[in-house]
Amino acid sequence: MGGGLCALLLSFCATVAQSGSLTATHVDTDRILAVFDVPEGAGWCVLWHHSVQGFEVADCYENRDGRMVLVRSHQPDFAAGLGHIPGRGAQTSDGHGGYWIEGIDEPVRGNAYILRPGAGFVDHRIRMGGTEVSLSALAPRARVRIALTGN
């Protein structure tokens, strides 16, 4: 019985040590807009609609050893402000006329950044698994801090 309890405790400690939280906070009011449990190796995407072309763009991140890392980006077109920067990941076709930039593997400085969600159809969102939260609906044009914490 002692060995089973010890194994259970080790498993619990490993799970706790690998767990983090992704939090979106309104900078001016400190109001928490969204919180996601992000275990080690789990990922999420920040999505929005391009302000000129209207198609959806996605920047996807992972929790890697407690660090927020930009892993890849999906861009359906070479519209204004988009495009692959040589030496920063590899561009591959998405099979539908757009492209993925894979293998960016860029840690986000300080595990956080400020986003100013666009209003209306731009609709900045965070998606993790089957859950999606619209930052544009909760804090349009406000400064929102997106941070990975707790590791």
Coordinates of N, CA and C in Angstrom, one line a residue:
M1 N 0.8 -1.2 0.0 CA 0.0 0.0 0.0 C 0.9 1.3 0.0
G2 N 2.0 1.3 0.7 CA 2.9 2.4 0.8 C 3.4 2.8 -0.6
G3 N 3.8 1.7 -1.4 CA 4.3 2.0 -2.7 C 3.3 2.6 -3.6
G4 N 2.1 2.2 -3.5 CA 1.0 2.7 -4.4 C 0.7 4.2 -4.1
L5 N 0.7 4.5 -2.8 CA 0.5 5.9 -2.3 C 1.6 6.7 -2.8
C6 N 2.8 6.3 -2.7 CA 4.0 7.0 -3.1 C 3.9 7.3 -4.7
A7 N 3.6 6.3 -5.4 CA 3.4 6.4 -6.9 C 2.3 7.5 -7.2
L8 N 1.2 7.4 -6.5 CA 0.1 8.3 -6.7 C 0.6 9.8 -6.4
L9 N 1.3 10.0 -5.3 CA 1.8 11.3 -4.9 C 2.8 11.8 -6.0
L10 N 3.7 11.0 -6.4 CA 4.7 11.4 -7.5 C 3.9 11.8 -8.8
S11 N 2.9 11.0 -9.1 CA 2.1 11.3 -10.3 C 1.4 12.7 -10.1
F12 N 0.9 12.9 -9.0 CA 0.2 14.2 -8.7 C 1.2 15.3 -8.7
C13 N 2.4 15.2 -8.1 CA 3.4 16.3 -8.1 C 3.9 16.6 -9.5
A14 N 4.0 15.5 -10.4 CA 4.5 15.7 -11.7 C 3.4 16.5 -12.5
T15 N 2.1 16.2 -12.3 CA 1.1 16.9 -13.0 C 1.0 18.3 -12.5
V16 N 1.1 18.6 -11.2 CA 1.1 20.0 -10.7 C 2.3 20.8 -11.3
A17 N 3.5 20.2 -11.3 CA 4.7 20.9 -11.8 C 4.6 21.2 -13.2
Q18 N 3.8 20.5 -14.0 CA 3.7 20.7 -15.4 C 2.5 21.6 -15.8
S19 N 1.7 22.0 -14.9 CA 0.5 22.7 -15.2 C 0.8 24.2 -15.2
G20 N 0.1 25.0 -16.1 CA 0.2 26.4 -16.1 C -1.1 27.0 -16.4
S21 N -1.2 28.3 -16.3 CA -2.5 29.0 -16.7 C -2.2 30.1 -17.7
L22 N -3.1 30.1 -18.7 CA -3.0 31.2 -19.7 C -4.2 32.1 -19.2
T23 N -3.8 33.4 -19.0 CA -4.8 34.4 -18.5 C -4.8 35.6 -19.4
A24 N -6.0 36.0 -19.7 CA -6.2 37.3 -20.5 C -6.8 38.3 -19.5
T25 N -6.1 39.4 -19.3 CA -6.5 40.4 -18.3 C -6.6 41.8 -18.9
H26 N -7.6 42.5 -18.6 CA -7.8 43.9 -19.1 C -6.8 44.7 -18.3
V27 N -5.8 45.3 -19.0 CA -4.7 46.0 -18.4 C -5.1 47.1 -17.5
D28 N -6.1 47.9 -17.9 CA -6.5 49.1 -17.1 C -7.3 48.8 -15.9
T29 N -8.0 47.7 -15.9 CA -8.9 47.4 -14.8 C -8.5 46.2 -14.0
D30 N -7.5 45.4 -14.5 CA -7.1 44.2 -13.9 C -8.2 43.1 -13.9
R31 N -9.2 43.3 -14.7 CA -10.3 42.3 -14.7 C -9.9 41.2 -15.6
I32 N -10.0 40.0 -15.0 CA -9.6 38.7 -15.7 C -10.7 38.4 -16.7
L33 N -10.3 38.3 -18.0 CA -11.3 38.1 -19.1 C -11.4 36.6 -19.4
A34 N -10.3 35.9 -19.2 CA -10.3 34.4 -19.6 C -9.2 33.7 -18.9
V35 N -9.4 32.5 -18.4 CA -8.3 31.7 -17.9 C -8.4 30.3 -18.4
F36 N -7.3 29.7 -18.9 CA -7.3 28.4 -19.4 C -6.2 27.6 -18.7
D37 N -6.5 26.4 -18.3 CA -5.5 25.5 -17.8 C -4.6 25.0 -19.0
V38 N -3.3 25.2 -18.9 CA -2.4 24.8 -20.0 C -1.3 23.9 -19.5
P39 N -1.5 22.6 -19.5 CA -0.5 21.6 -19.1 C 0.7 21.7 -20.0
E40 N 1.9 21.3 -19.5 CA 3.1 21.2 -20.3 C 2.8 20.5 -21.6
G41 N 3.2 21.1 -22.7 CA 3.0 20.6 -24.1 C 1.7 20.9 -24.7
A42 N 0.8 21.5 -24.0 CA -0.5 21.9 -24.5 C -0.4 23.2 -25.3
G43 N -1.3 23.4 -26.2 CA -1.2 24.6 -27.1 C -2.5 25.3 -27.1
W44 N -2.5 26.5 -27.7 CA -3.6 27.4 -27.9 C -3.3 28.3 -29.1
C45 N -4.4 28.9 -29.6 CA -4.2 29.8 -30.7 C -4.9 31.1 -30.4
V46 N -4.3 32.2 -30.9 CA -5.0 33.5 -30.9 C -5.4 33.7 -32.4
L47 N -6.7 33.9 -32.6 CA -7.3 34.0 -33.9 C -7.9 35.4 -34.1
W48 N -7.9 35.9 -35.3 CA -8.6 37.1 -35.7 C -8.9 37.2 -37.2
H49 N -9.7 38.1 -37.6 CA -10.0 38.2 -39.0 C -9.2 39.4 -39.5
H50 N -8.5 39.2 -40.6 CA -7.7 40.3 -41.2 C -8.6 41.5 -41.5
S51 N -8.1 42.7 -41.1 CA -9.0 43.9 -41.1 C -9.3 44.4 -42.5
V52 N -8.5 44.0 -43.5 CA -8.8 44.4 -44.9 C -9.4 43.2 -45.7
Q53 N -8.8 42.0 -45.6 CA -9.3 40.9 -46.4 C -10.4 40.1 -45.8
G54 N -10.5 40.1 -44.4 CA -11.6 39.5 -43.7 C -11.4 38.0 -43.4
F55 N -10.3 37.4 -43.9 CA -10.1 36.0 -43.6 C -9.5 35.8 -42.2
E56 N -9.6 34.5 -41.7 CA -9.1 34.2 -40.4 C -7.6 34.0 -40.4
V57 N -6.8 34.6 -39.4 CA -5.4 34.4 -39.2 C -5.3 33.7 -37.8
A58 N -4.3 32.8 -37.7 CA -4.1 32.2 -36.4 C -2.6 32.2 -36.0
D59 N -2.3 32.6 -34.8 CA -0.9 32.4 -34.2 C -1.1 31.4 -33.1
C60 N -0.3 30.3 -33.2 CA -0.5 29.2 -32.2 C 0.8 29.1 -31.3
Y61 N 0.5 28.8 -30.1 CA 1.5 28.8 -29.0 C 1.5 27.5 -28.3
E62 N 2.6 27.2 -27.5 CA 2.6 26.0 -26.6 C 3.2 26.4 -25.3
N63 N 2.9 25.6 -24.3 CA 3.6 25.7 -23.0 C 4.7 24.7 -23.1
R64 N 5.9 25.2 -23.2 CA 7.1 24.4 -23.3 C 8.0 24.6 -22.0
D65 N 7.9 23.7 -21.1 CA 8.7 23.9 -19.9 C 8.4 25.2 -19.2
G66 N 7.1 25.6 -19.2 CA 6.7 26.8 -18.5 C 7.0 28.1 -19.3
R67 N 7.3 27.9 -20.5 CA 7.6 29.1 -21.4 C 6.5 29.2 -22.5
M68 N 6.0 30.4 -22.7 CA 5.1 30.6 -23.8 C 5.9 30.7 -25.1
V69 N 5.7 29.8 -26.0 CA 6.5 29.7 -27.3 C 5.5 29.8 -28.5
L70 N 5.8 30.8 -29.4 CA 5.1 30.8 -30.6 C 5.6 29.7 -31.5
V71 N 4.7 28.8 -31.9 CA 5.1 27.6 -32.6 C 4.8 27.7 -34.1
R72 N 3.6 28.2 -34.5 CA 3.3 28.3 -35.9 C 2.2 29.3 -36.1
S73 N 2.0 29.7 -37.4 CA 1.1 30.7 -37.8 C 0.4 30.3 -39.0
H74 N -0.9 30.4 -39.1 CA -1.7 30.1 -40.3 C -2.1 31.4 -41.0
Q75 N -1.8 31.6 -42.2 CA -2.2 32.8 -43.0 C -2.7 32.4 -44.3
P76 N -4.0 32.7 -44.6 CA -4.7 32.2 -45.8 C -4.2 33.0 -47.1
D77 N -3.4 34.0 -46.9 CA -3.1 34.8 -48.1 C -1.9 35.7 -47.7
F78 N -1.3 36.3 -48.7 CA -0.2 37.3 -48.5 C -0.7 38.7 -48.4
A79 N -1.7 39.0 -47.6 CA -2.3 40.3 -47.5 C -1.4 41.2 -46.6
A80 N -1.8 42.5 -46.6 CA -1.0 43.5 -45.8 C -0.7 43.0 -44.4
G81 N 0.5 43.2 -44.0 CA 1.0 42.8 -42.7 C 1.2 41.4 -42.4
L82 N 1.0 40.5 -43.4 CA 1.3 39.1 -43.3 C 2.4 38.7 -44.2
G83 N 2.9 37.5 -43.9 CA 3.9 36.9 -44.8 C 5.0 36.2 -44.0
H84 N 5.7 35.4 -44.6 CA 6.8 34.6 -44.0 C 8.1 35.4 -44.0
I85 N 8.8 35.5 -42.9 CA 10.1 36.1 -42.8 C 11.1 35.0 -42.9
P86 N 12.0 35.0 -44.0 CA 13.0 34.0 -44.1 C 13.8 33.9 -42.8
G87 N 14.1 32.6 -42.5 CA 14.8 32.3 -41.3 C 14.0 32.2 -40.0
R88 N 12.7 32.4 -40.1 CA 11.8 32.4 -39.0 C 10.7 31.3 -39.3
G89 N 11.1 30.0 -39.1 CA 10.2 29.0 -39.5 C 10.2 28.6 -40.9
A90 N 9.4 27.7 -41.3 CA 9.3 27.2 -42.7 C 7.9 27.4 -43.2
Q91 N 7.8 27.9 -44.4 CA 6.4 28.1 -45.0 C 6.0 26.8 -45.7
T92 N 4.8 26.3 -45.5 CA 4.3 25.2 -46.1 C 2.8 25.5 -46.6
S93 N 2.4 24.8 -47.6 CA 1.0 25.0 -48.1 C 0.0 24.4 -47.1
D94 N -1.1 25.1 -47.0 CA -2.2 24.5 -46.1 C -3.1 23.6 -47.0
G95 N -2.8 23.5 -48.3 CA -3.6 22.7 -49.2 C -4.9 23.4 -49.7
H96 N -5.1 24.6 -49.2 CA -6.4 25.4 -49.6 C -6.1 26.8 -50.1
G97 N -4.9 27.0 -50.6 CA -4.5 28.3 -51.1 C -3.8 29.2 -50.1
G98 N -3.8 28.8 -48.9 CA -3.0 29.6 -47.8 C -1.8 28.9 -47.4
Y99 N -1.2 29.2 -46.3 CA 0.0 28.6 -45.9 C 0.1 28.6 -44.3
W100 N 0.9 27.7 -43.9 CA 1.4 27.6 -42.5 C 2.8 28.0 -42.4
I101 N 3.2 28.7 -41.4 CA 4.6 29.0 -41.1 C 4.8 28.1 -39.9
E102 N 5.5 27.0 -40.1 CA 5.8 26.0 -39.1 C 7.2 26.1 -38.5
G103 N 7.3 25.7 -37.2 CA 8.7 25.6 -36.6 C 9.2 27.0 -36.3
I104 N 8.3 28.0 -36.0 CA 8.8 29.3 -35.6 C 9.6 29.1 -34.3
D105 N 9.0 28.4 -33.3 CA 9.7 28.1 -32.0 C 10.4 29.3 -31.4
E106 N 9.6 30.4 -31.2 CA 10.1 31.6 -30.7 C 9.5 31.9 -29.3
P107 N 10.3 31.8 -28.2 CA 9.8 32.1 -26.9 C 9.3 33.6 -26.8
V108 N 8.2 33.8 -26.1 CA 7.6 35.1 -25.9 C 8.3 35.7 -24.7
R109 N 8.9 36.8 -24.8 CA 9.7 37.5 -23.8 C 8.8 37.7 -22.6
G110 N 9.2 37.3 -21.4 CA 8.4 37.5 -20.2 C 7.2 36.7 -20.1
N111 N 7.0 35.7 -21.0 CA 5.8 34.8 -21.0 C 4.5 35.6 -21.1
A112 N 4.5 36.8 -21.7 CA 3.3 37.7 -21.8 C 3.5 38.7 -22.9
Y113 N 2.4 39.2 -23.4 CA 2.4 40.3 -24.4 C 1.0 41.0 -24.3
I114 N 1.0 42.2 -24.8 CA -0.2 43.1 -24.8 C -0.8 43.0 -26.2
L115 N -2.1 42.8 -26.2 CA -2.9 42.8 -27.4 C -4.0 43.8 -27.3
R116 N -4.3 44.5 -28.4 CA -5.4 45.4 -28.4 C -6.4 44.8 -29.3
P117 N -7.4 44.1 -28.8 CA -8.4 43.4 -29.6 C -9.2 44.3 -30.5
G118 N -9.3 44.0 -31.8 CA -10.1 44.8 -32.7 C -11.5 44.6 -32.4
A119 N -12.3 45.6 -32.7 CA -13.7 45.5 -32.5 C -14.4 44.9 -33.7
G120 N -15.7 44.5 -33.6 CA -16.5 44.1 -34.7 C -15.9 42.8 -35.3
F121 N -15.9 42.8 -36.7 CA -15.6 41.6 -37.4 C -14.2 41.1 -37.2
V122 N -13.3 41.9 -36.7 CA -11.9 41.5 -36.5 C -11.9 40.4 -35.5
D123 N -12.6 40.5 -34.4 CA -12.9 39.5 -33.4 C -11.7 38.7 -33.0
H124 N -10.8 39.3 -32.2 CA -9.6 38.5 -31.6 C -10.2 37.5 -30.6
R125 N -9.7 36.3 -30.8 CA -10.2 35.2 -29.9 C -9.0 34.4 -29.4
I126 N -9.2 33.7 -28.3 CA -8.3 32.7 -27.8 C -9.0 31.4 -27.9
R127 N -8.4 30.4 -28.6 CA -9.0 29.1 -28.7 C -8.0 28.0 -28.1
M128 N -8.6 27.2 -27.2 CA -7.8 26.1 -26.7 C -8.8 24.9 -26.7
G129 N -8.4 23.9 -27.4 CA -9.3 22.7 -27.6 C -10.6 23.2 -28.1
G130 N -11.7 22.8 -27.5 CA -13.0 23.1 -28.0 C -13.6 24.4 -27.3
T131 N -12.7 25.1 -26.6 CA -13.2 26.4 -25.9 C -12.6 27.6 -26.6
E132 N -13.4 28.6 -26.9 CA -13.0 29.8 -27.5 C -13.6 31.0 -26.8
V133 N -12.8 32.0 -26.5 CA -13.2 33.2 -25.9 C -12.9 34.4 -26.7
S134 N -13.9 35.3 -27.0 CA -13.7 36.5 -27.8 C -13.2 37.6 -26.9
L135 N -12.0 38.0 -27.1 CA -11.5 39.1 -26.4 C -12.1 40.4 -26.9
S136 N -12.4 40.4 -28.2 CA -13.0 41.6 -28.8 C -14.4 41.9 -28.2
A137 N -15.1 40.8 -27.9 CA -16.4 41.0 -27.3 C -16.3 41.5 -25.8
L138 N -15.3 41.1 -25.2 CA -15.1 41.4 -23.7 C -14.4 42.7 -23.5
A139 N -13.5 43.1 -24.4 CA -12.6 44.3 -24.2 C -12.2 44.9 -25.5
P140 N -13.2 45.3 -26.4 CA -12.8 45.9 -27.7 C -11.9 47.1 -27.6
R141 N -10.8 47.1 -28.3 CA -9.8 48.2 -28.4 C -9.1 48.5 -27.1
A142 N -9.3 47.7 -26.0 CA -8.6 47.9 -24.8 C -7.3 47.1 -24.8
R143 N -6.4 47.5 -23.9 CA -5.1 46.7 -23.8 C -5.4 45.5 -22.9
V144 N -5.1 44.3 -23.5 CA -5.3 43.0 -22.9 C -3.9 42.3 -22.8
R145 N -3.6 41.9 -21.6 CA -2.4 41.2 -21.3 C -2.7 39.7 -21.4
I146 N -1.9 39.0 -22.3 CA -2.1 37.5 -22.4 C -0.8 37.0 -21.8
A147 N -0.9 36.1 -20.8 CA 0.2 35.7 -20.0 C 0.1 34.2 -19.6
L148 N 1.2 33.5 -19.7 CA 1.3 32.1 -19.2 C 2.0 32.2 -17.9
T149 N 1.4 31.6 -16.8 CA 1.9 31.7 -15.5 C 1.8 30.4 -14.8
G150 N 2.4 30.2 -13.6 CA 2.1 29.1 -12.7 C 3.0 27.9 -12.9
N151 N 4.0 28.0 -13.7 CA 4.9 26.8 -13.8 C 6.0 26.9 -12.8

